[in-house]
PDB file of C-alpha atoms in Angstrom:
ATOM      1  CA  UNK Q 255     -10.962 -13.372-114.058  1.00 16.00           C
ATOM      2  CA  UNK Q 256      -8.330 -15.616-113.624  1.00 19.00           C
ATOM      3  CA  UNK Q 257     -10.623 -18.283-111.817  1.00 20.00           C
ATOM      4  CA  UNK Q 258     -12.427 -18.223-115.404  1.00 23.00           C
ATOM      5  CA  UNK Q 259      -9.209 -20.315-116.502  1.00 28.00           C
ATOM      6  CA  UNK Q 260     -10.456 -23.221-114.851  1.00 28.00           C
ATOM      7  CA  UNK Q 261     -14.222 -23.135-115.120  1.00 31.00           C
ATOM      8  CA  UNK Q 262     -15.662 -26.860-115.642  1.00 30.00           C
ATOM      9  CA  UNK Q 263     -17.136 -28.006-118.983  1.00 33.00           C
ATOM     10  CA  UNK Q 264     -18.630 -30.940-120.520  1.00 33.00           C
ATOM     11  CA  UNK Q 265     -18.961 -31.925-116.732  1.00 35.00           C
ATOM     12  CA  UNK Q 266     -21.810 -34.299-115.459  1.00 37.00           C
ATOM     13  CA  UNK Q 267     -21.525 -35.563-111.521  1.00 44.00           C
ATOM     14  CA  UNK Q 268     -22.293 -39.064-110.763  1.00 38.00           C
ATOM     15  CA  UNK Q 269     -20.783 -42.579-109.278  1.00 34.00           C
ATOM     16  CA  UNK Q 270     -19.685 -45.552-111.020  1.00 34.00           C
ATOM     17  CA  UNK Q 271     -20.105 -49.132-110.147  1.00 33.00           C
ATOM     18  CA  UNK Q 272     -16.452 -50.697-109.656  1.00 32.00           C
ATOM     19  CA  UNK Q 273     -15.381 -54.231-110.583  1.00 34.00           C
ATOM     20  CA  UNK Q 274     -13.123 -56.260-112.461  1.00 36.00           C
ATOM     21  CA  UNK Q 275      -9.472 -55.208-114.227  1.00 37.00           C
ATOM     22  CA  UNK Q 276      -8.471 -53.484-117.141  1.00 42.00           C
ATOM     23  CA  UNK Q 277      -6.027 -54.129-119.999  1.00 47.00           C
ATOM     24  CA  UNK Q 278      -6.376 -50.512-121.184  1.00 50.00           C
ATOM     25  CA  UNK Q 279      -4.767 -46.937-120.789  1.00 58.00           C
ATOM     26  CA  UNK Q 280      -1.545 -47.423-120.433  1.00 64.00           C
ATOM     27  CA  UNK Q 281       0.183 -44.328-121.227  1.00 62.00           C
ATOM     28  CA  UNK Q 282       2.884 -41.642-121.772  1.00 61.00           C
ATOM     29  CA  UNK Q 283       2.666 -37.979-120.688  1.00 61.00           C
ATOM     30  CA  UNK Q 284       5.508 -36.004-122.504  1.00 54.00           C
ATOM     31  CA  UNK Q 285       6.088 -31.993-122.145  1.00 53.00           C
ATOM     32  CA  UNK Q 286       8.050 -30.954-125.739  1.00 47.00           C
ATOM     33  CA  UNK Q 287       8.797 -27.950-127.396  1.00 44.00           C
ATOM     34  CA  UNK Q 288       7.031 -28.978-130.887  1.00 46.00           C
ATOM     35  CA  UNK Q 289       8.138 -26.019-132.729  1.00 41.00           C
ATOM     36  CA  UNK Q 290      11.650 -26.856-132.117  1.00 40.00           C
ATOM     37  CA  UNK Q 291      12.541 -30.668-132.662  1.00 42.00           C
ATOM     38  CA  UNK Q 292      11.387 -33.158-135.030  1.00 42.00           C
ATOM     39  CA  UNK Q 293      11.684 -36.085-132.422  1.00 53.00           C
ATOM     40  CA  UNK Q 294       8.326 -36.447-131.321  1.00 56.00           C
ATOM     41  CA  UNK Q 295       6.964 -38.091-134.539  1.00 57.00           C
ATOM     42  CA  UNK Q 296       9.981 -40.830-134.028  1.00 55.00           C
ATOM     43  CA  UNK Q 297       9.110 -40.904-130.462  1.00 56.00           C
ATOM     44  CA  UNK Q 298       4.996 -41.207-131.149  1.00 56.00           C
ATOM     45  CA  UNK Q 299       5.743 -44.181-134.145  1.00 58.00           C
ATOM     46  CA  UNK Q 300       8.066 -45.729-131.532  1.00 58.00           C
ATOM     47  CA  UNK Q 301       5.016 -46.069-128.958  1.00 58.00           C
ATOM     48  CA  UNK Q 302       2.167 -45.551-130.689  1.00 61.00           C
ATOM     49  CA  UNK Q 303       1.402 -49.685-130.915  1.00 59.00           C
ATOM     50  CA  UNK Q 304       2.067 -50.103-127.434  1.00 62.00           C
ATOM     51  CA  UNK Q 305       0.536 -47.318-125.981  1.00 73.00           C
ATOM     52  CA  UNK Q 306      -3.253 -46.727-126.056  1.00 82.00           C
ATOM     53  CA  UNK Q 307      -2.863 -43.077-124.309  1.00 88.00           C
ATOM     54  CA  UNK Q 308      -0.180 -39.782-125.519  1.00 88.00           C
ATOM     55  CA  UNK Q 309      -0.211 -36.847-123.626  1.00 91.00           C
ATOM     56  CA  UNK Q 310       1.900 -33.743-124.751  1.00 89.00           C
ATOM     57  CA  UNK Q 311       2.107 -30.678-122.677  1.00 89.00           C
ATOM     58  CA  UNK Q 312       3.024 -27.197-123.639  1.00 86.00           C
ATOM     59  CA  UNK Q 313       3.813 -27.877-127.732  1.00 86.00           C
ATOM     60  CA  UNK Q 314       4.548 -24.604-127.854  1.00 83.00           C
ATOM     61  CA  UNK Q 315       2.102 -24.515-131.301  1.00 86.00           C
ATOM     62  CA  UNK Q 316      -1.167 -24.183-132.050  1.00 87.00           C
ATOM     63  CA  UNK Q 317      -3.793 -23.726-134.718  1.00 89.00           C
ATOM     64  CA  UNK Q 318      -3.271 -25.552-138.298  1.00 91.00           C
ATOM     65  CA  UNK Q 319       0.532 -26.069-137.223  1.00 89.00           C
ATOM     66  CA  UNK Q 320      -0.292 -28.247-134.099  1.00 89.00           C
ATOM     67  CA  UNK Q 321      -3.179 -30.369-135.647  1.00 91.00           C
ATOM     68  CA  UNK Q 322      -0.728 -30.555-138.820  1.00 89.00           C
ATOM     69  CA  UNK Q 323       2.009 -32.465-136.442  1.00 87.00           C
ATOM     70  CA  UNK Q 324      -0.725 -34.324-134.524  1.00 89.00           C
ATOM     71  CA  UNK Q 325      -2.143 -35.891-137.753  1.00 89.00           C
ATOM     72  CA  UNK Q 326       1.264 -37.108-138.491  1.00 84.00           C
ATOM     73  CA  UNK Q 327       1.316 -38.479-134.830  1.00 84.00           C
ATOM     74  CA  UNK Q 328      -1.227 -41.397-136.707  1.00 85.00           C
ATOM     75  CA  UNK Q 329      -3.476 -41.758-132.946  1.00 89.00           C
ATOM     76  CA  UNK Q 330      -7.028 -41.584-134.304  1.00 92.00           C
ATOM     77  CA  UNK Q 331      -8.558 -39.541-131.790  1.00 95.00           C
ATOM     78  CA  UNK Q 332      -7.638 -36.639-130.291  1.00 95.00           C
ATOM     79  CA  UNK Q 333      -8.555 -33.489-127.890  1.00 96.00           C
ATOM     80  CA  UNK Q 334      -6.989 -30.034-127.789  1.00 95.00           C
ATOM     81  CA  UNK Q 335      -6.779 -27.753-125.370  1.00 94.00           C
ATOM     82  CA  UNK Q 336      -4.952 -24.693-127.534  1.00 92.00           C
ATOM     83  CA  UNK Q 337      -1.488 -23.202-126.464  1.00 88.00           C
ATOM     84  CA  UNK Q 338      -1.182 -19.645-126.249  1.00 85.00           C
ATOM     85  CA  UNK Q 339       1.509 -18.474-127.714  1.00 78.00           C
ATOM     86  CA  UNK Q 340       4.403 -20.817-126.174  1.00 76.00           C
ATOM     87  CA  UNK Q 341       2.504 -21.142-122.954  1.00 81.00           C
ATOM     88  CA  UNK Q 342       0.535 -24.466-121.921  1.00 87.00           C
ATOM     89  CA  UNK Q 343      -2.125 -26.606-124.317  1.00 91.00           C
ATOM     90  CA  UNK Q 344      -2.348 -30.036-124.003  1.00 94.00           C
ATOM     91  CA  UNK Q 345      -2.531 -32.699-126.718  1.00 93.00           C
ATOM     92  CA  UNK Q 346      -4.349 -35.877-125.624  1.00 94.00           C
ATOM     93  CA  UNK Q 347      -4.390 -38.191-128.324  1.00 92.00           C
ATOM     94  CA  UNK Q 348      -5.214 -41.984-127.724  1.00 92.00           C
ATOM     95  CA  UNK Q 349      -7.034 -45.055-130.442  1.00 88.00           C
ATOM     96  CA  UNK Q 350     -10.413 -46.058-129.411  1.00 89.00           C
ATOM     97  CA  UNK Q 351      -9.951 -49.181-131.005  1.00 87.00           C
ATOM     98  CA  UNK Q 352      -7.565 -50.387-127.791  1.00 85.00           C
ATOM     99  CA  UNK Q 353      -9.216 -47.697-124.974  1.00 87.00           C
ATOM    100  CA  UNK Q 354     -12.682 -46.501-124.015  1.00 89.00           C
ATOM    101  CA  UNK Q 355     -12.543 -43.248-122.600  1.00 92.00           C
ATOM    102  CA  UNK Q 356     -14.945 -39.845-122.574  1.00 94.00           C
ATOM    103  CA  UNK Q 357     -13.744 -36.574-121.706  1.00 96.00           C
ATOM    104  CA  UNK Q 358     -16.066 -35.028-119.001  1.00 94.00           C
ATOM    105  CA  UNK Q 359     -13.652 -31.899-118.135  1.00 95.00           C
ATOM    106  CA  UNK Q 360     -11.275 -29.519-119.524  1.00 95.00           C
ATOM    107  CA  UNK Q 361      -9.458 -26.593-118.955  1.00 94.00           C
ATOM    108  CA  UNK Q 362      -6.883 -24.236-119.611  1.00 93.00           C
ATOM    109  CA  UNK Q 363      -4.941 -26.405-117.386  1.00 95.00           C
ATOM    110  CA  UNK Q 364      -6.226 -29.861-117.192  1.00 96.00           C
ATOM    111  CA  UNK Q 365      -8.439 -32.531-119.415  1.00 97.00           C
ATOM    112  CA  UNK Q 366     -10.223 -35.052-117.310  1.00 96.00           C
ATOM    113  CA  UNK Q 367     -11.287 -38.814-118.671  1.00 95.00           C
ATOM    114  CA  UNK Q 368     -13.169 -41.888-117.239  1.00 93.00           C
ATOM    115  CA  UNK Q 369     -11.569 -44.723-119.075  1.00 91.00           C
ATOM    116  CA  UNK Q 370     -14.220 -47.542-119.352  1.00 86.00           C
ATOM    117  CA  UNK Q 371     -13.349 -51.092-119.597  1.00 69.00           C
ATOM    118  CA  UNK Q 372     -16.404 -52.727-119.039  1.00 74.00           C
ATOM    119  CA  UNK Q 373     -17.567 -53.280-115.546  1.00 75.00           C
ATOM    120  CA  UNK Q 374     -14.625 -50.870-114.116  1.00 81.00           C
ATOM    121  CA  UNK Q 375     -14.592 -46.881-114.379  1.00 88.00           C
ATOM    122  CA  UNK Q 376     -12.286 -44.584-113.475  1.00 92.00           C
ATOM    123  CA  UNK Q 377     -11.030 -40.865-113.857  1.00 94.00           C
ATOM    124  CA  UNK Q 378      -7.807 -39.563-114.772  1.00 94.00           C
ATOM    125  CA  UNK Q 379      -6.578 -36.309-114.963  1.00 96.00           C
ATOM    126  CA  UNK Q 380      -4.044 -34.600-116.892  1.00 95.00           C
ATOM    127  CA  UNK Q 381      -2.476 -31.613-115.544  1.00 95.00           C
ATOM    128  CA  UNK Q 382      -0.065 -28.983-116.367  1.00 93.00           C
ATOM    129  CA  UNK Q 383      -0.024 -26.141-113.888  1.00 92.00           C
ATOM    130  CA  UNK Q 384       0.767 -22.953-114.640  1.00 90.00           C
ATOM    131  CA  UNK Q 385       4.059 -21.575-112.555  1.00 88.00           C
ATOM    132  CA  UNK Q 386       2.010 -18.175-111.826  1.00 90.00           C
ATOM    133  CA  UNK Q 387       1.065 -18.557-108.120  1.00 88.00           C
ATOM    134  CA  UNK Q 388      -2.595 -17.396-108.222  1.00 91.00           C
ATOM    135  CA  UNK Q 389      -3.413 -19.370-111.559  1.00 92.00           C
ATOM    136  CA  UNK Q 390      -1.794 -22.567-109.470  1.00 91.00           C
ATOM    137  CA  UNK Q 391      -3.806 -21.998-106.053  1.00 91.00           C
ATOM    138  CA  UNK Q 392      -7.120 -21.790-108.594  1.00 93.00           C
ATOM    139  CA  UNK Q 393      -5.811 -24.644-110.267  1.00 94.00           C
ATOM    140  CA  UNK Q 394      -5.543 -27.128-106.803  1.00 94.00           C
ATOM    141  CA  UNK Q 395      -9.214 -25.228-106.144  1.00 95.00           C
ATOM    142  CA  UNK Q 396     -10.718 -26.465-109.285  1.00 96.00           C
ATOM    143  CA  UNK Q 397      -8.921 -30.217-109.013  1.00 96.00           C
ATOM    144  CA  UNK Q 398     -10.688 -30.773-105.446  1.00 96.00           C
ATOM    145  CA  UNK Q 399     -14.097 -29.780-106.839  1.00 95.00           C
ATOM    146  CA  UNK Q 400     -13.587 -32.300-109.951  1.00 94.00           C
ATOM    147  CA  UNK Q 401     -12.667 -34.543-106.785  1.00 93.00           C
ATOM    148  CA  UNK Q 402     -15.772 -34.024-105.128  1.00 92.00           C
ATOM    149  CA  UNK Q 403     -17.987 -34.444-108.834  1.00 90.00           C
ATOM    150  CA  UNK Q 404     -15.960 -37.233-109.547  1.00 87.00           C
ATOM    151  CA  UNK Q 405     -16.320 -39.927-107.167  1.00 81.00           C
ATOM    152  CA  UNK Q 406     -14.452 -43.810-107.396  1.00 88.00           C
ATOM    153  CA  UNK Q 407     -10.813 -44.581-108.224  1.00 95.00           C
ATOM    154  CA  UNK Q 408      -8.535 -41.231-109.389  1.00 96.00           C
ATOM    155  CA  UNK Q 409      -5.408 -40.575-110.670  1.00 96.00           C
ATOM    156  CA  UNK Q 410      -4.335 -37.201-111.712  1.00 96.00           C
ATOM    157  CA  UNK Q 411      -0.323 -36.957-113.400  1.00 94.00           C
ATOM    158  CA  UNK Q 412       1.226 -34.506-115.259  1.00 92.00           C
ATOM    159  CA  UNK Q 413       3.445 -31.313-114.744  1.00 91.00           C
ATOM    160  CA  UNK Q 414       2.829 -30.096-111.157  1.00 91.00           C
ATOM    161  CA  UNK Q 415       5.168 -27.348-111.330  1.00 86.00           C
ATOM    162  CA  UNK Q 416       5.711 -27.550-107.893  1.00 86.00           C
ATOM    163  CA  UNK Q 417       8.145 -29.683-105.281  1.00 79.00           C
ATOM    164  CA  UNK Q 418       6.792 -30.906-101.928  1.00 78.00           C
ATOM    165  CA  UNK Q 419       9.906 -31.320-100.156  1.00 65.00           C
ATOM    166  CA  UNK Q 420      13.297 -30.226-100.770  1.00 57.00           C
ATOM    167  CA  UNK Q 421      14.737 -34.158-101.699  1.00 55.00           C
ATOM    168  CA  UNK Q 422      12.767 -33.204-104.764  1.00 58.00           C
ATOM    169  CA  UNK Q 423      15.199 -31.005-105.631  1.00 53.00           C
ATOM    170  CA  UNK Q 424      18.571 -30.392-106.862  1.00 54.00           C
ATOM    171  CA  UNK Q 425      20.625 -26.914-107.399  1.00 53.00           C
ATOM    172  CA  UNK Q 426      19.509 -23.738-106.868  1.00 54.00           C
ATOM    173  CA  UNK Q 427      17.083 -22.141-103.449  1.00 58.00           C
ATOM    174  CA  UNK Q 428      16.097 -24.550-101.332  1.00 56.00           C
ATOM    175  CA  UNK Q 429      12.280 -24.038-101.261  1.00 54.00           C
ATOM    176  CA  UNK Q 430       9.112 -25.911-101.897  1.00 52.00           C
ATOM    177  CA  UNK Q 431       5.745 -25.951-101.952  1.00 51.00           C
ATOM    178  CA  UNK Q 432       4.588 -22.064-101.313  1.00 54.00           C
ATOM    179  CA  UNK Q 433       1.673 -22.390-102.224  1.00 60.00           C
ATOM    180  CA  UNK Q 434      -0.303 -25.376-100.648  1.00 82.00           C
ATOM    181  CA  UNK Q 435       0.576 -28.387-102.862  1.00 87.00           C
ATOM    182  CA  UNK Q 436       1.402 -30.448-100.043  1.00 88.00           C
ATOM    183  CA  UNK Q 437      -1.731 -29.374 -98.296  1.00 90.00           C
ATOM    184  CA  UNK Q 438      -4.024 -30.175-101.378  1.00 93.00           C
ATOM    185  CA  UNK Q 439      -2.466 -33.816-101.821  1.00 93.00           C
ATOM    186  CA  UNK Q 440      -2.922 -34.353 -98.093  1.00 92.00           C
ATOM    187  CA  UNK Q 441      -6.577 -32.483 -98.208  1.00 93.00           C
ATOM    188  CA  UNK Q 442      -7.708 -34.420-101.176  1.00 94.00           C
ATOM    189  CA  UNK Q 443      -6.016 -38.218 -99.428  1.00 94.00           C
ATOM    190  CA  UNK Q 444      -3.548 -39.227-102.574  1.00 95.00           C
ATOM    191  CA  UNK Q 445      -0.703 -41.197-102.661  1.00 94.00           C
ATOM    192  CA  UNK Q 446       2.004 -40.256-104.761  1.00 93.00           C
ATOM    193  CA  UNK Q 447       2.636 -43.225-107.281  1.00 93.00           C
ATOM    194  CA  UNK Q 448       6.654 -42.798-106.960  1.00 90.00           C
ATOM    195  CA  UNK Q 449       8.845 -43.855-109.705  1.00 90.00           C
ATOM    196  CA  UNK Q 450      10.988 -46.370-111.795  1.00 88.00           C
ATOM    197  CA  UNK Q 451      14.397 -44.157-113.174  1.00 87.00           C
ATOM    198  CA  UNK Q 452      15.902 -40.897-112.743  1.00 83.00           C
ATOM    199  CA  UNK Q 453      14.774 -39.026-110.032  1.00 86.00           C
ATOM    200  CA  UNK Q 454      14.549 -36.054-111.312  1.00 85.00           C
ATOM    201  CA  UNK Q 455      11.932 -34.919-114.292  1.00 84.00           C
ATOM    202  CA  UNK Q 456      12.879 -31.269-115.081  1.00 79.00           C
ATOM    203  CA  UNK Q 457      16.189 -29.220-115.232  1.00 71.00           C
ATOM    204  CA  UNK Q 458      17.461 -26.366-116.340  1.00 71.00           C
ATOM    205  CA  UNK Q 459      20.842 -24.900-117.016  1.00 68.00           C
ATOM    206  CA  UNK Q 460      21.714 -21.029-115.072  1.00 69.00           C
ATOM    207  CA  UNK Q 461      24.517 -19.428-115.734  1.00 65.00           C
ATOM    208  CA  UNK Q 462      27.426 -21.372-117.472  1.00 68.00           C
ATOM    209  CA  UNK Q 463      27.804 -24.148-114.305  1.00 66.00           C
ATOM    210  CA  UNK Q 464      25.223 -24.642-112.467  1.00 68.00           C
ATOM    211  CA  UNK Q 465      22.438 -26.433-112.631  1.00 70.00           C
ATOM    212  CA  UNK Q 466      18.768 -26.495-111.491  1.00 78.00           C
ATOM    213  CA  UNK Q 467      16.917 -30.464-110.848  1.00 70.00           C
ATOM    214  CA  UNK Q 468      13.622 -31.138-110.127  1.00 85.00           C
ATOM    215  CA  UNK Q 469      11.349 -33.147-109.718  1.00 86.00           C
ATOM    216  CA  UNK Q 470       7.792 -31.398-110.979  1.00 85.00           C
ATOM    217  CA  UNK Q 471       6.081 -34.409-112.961  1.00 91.00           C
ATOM    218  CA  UNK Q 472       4.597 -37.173-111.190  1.00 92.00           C
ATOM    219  CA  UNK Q 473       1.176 -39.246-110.701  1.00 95.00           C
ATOM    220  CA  UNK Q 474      -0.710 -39.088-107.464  1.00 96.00           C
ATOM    221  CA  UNK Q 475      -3.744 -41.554-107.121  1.00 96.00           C
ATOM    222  CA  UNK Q 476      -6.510 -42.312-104.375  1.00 96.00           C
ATOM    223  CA  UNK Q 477      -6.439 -45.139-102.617  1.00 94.00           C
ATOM    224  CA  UNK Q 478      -9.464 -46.904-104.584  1.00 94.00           C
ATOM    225  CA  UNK Q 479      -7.790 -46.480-107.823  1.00 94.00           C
ATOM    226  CA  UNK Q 480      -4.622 -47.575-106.417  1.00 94.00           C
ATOM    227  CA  UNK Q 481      -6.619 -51.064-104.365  1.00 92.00           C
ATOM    228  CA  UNK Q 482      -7.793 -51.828-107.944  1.00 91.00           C
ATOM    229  CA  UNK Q 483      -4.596 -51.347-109.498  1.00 90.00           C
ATOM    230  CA  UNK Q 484      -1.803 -52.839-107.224  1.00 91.00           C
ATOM    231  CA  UNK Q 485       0.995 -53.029-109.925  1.00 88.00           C
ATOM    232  CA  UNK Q 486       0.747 -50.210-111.244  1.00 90.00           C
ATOM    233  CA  UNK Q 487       3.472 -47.770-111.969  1.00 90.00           C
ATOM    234  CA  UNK Q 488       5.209 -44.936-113.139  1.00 91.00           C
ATOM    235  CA  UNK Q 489       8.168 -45.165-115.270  1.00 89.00           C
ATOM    236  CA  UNK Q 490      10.619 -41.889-115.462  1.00 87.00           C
ATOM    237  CA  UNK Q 491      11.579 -42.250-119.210  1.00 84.00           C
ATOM    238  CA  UNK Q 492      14.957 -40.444-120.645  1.00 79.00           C
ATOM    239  CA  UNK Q 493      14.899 -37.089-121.863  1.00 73.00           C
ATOM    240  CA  UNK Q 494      15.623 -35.937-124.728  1.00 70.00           C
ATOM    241  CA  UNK Q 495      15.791 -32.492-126.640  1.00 66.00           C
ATOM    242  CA  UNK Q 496      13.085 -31.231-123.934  1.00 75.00           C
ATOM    243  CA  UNK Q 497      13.646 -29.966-120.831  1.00 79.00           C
ATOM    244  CA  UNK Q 498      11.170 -32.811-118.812  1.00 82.00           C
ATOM    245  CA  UNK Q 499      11.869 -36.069-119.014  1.00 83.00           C
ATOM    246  CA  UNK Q 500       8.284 -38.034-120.503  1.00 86.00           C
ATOM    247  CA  UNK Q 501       6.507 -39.812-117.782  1.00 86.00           C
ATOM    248  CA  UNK Q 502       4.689 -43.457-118.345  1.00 87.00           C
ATOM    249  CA  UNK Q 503       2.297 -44.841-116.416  1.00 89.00           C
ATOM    250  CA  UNK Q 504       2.135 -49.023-116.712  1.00 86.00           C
ATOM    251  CA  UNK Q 505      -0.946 -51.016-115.308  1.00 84.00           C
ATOM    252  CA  UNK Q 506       0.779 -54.017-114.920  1.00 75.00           C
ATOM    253  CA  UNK Q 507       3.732 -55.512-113.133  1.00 64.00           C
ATOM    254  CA  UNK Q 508       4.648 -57.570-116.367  1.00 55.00           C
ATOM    255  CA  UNK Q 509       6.194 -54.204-117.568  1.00 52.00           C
ATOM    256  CA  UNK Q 510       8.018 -53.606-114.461  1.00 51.00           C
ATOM    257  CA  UNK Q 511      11.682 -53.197-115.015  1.00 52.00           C
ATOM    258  CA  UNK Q 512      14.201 -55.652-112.940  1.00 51.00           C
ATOM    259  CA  UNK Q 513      15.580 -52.139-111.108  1.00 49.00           C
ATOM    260  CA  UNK Q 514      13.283 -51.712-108.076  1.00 46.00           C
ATOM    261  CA  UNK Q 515      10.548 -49.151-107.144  1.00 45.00           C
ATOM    262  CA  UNK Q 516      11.333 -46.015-105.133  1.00 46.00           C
ATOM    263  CA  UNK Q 517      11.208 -46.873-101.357  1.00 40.00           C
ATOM    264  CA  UNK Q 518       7.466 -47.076-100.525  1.00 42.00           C
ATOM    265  CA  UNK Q 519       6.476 -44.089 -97.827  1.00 45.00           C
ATOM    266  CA  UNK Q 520       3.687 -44.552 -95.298  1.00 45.00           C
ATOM    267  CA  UNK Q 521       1.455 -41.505 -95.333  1.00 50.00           C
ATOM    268  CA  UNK Q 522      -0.148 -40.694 -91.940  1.00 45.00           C
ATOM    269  CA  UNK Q 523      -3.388 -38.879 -93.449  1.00 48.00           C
ATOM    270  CA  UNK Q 524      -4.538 -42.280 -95.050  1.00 47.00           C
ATOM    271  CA  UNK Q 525      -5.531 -43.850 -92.325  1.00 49.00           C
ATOM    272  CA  UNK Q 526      -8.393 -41.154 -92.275  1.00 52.00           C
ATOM    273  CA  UNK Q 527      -9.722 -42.927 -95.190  1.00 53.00           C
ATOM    274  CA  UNK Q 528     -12.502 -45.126 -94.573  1.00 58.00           C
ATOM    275  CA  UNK Q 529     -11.645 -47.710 -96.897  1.00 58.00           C
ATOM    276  CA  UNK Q 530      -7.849 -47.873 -94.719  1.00 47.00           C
ATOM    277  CA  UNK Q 531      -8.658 -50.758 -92.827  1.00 53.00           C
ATOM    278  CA  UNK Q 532     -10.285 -52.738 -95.545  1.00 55.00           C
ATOM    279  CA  UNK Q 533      -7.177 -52.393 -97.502  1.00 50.00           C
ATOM    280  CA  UNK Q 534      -4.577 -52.740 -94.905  1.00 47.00           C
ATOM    281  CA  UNK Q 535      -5.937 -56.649 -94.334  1.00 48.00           C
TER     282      UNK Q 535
END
């Protein structure tokens, strides 16, 4: 069964006491073709003393080949979710000497954390969705019951795979969203964390001119993660041999670039939130 793809392990339900600020979990989500370039090790030594958090998405190895070129990555901890062949696993890798986090959830298509810094908790979520329509509307299924397990401050980034309006896009048909992404960001009351850089993450080359952009990678957050984390913010990094450009999320405005933000965009579902008022003033 299909559905069987995303069935919850590891999982326990519960609520967090909130409070305080953390220093921690900064991090890079990348999507690489491992098999094929030798640039990730130069890219992981680059960042690996400034980042406490890696994520790679679909290495395109697995088995004693992948954990070989993890190892040489040099983070001290690490969880796997195997690729198949050359389709999806994700490598989270991070140093618990500089970040306190548990996985409580994993998938085929998604590892979920609470990062711990003390007196403040909260989830994050690292996705890459799988193109195939029914694996993707299971995959948004399974996401709003980790939603509903997982309650507090929540930010979920990775490879989407999908657009939610056609601004997101560049080349190609103009369509979007067939199969309720827009609904299950709206359903599920996240903001999308917009973006420092190029505005697109993904392309690909058809035919000998043309050319397909998109934008499939990005963060979305609730509004108690992002109350508790005001400055925080995604950073579109250059690509490189891979087809996605690696995304960064930064906790702090001290990182923030002197080229602005995206233009903020008021979402008329969040003032269904209960919290809305609270944080407006």
């Amino acid at each position: 069964m299909l559905f069987a793809d995303h069935a919850i392990t590891n999982v326990g339900c519960g609520t967090s006491d909130l409070g305080g600020s953390s220093d921690a979990a900064n991090g890079i989500s990348l999507q690489v073709d491992v098999s094929a370039t030798l640039d990730l090790d130069i890219v992981a030594s680059d960042l690996r003393e400034a980042m406490e958090v890696l994520v790679v998405f679909e290495p395109r190895i697995s088995g004693v080949k992948a954990y070989r070129v993890i190892d040489n990555l040099g983070f001290p901890n690490r969880f796997v979710v195997e690729a198949l062949g050359f389709s999806g696993g994700i490598w989270l890798l991070w140093n618990d000497s500089r970040v306190k986090l548990e996985v409580v959830a994993n998938s085929r298509h998604s590892i979920a954390v609470v990062i711990d810094n003390g007196s403040l908790f909260w989830v994050r979520t690292m996705v890459y969705a799988n193109p195939n329509p029914v694996v993707m509307k299971s995959l948004w299924g399974y996401l709003s019951a980790l939603r509903r397990c997982f309650k507090g401050p929540w930010v979920v980034m990775g490879d989407f795979n999908e657009i939610v309006s056609s601004e997101k896009k560049r080349g190609g048909r103009n369509c979007f969203s067939k199969i309720g992404f827009s609904d299950w960001i709206s359903d599920n009351e996240l903001i999308d964390m917009g973006f420092i850089g190029q505005k697109f993450t993904w392309m690909i080359k058809r035919g000998i001119c043309e050319e397909i952009w998109e934008r499939l990678d990005r963060a979305l957050c609730s509004m108690e993660w992002r109350s508790l984390f005001t400055k925080g913010f995604i950073r579109h990094l250059p690509r490189n041999s891979s087809d996605h450009c690696p995304i960064m999320l930064n906790l702090h405005s001290s990182h923030v670039p002197r080229n602005p933000l995206k233009p903020f965009r008021f979402e008329v579902m969040w003032m269904k939130h209960e919290d809305f008022g609270e944080l407006v003033q």
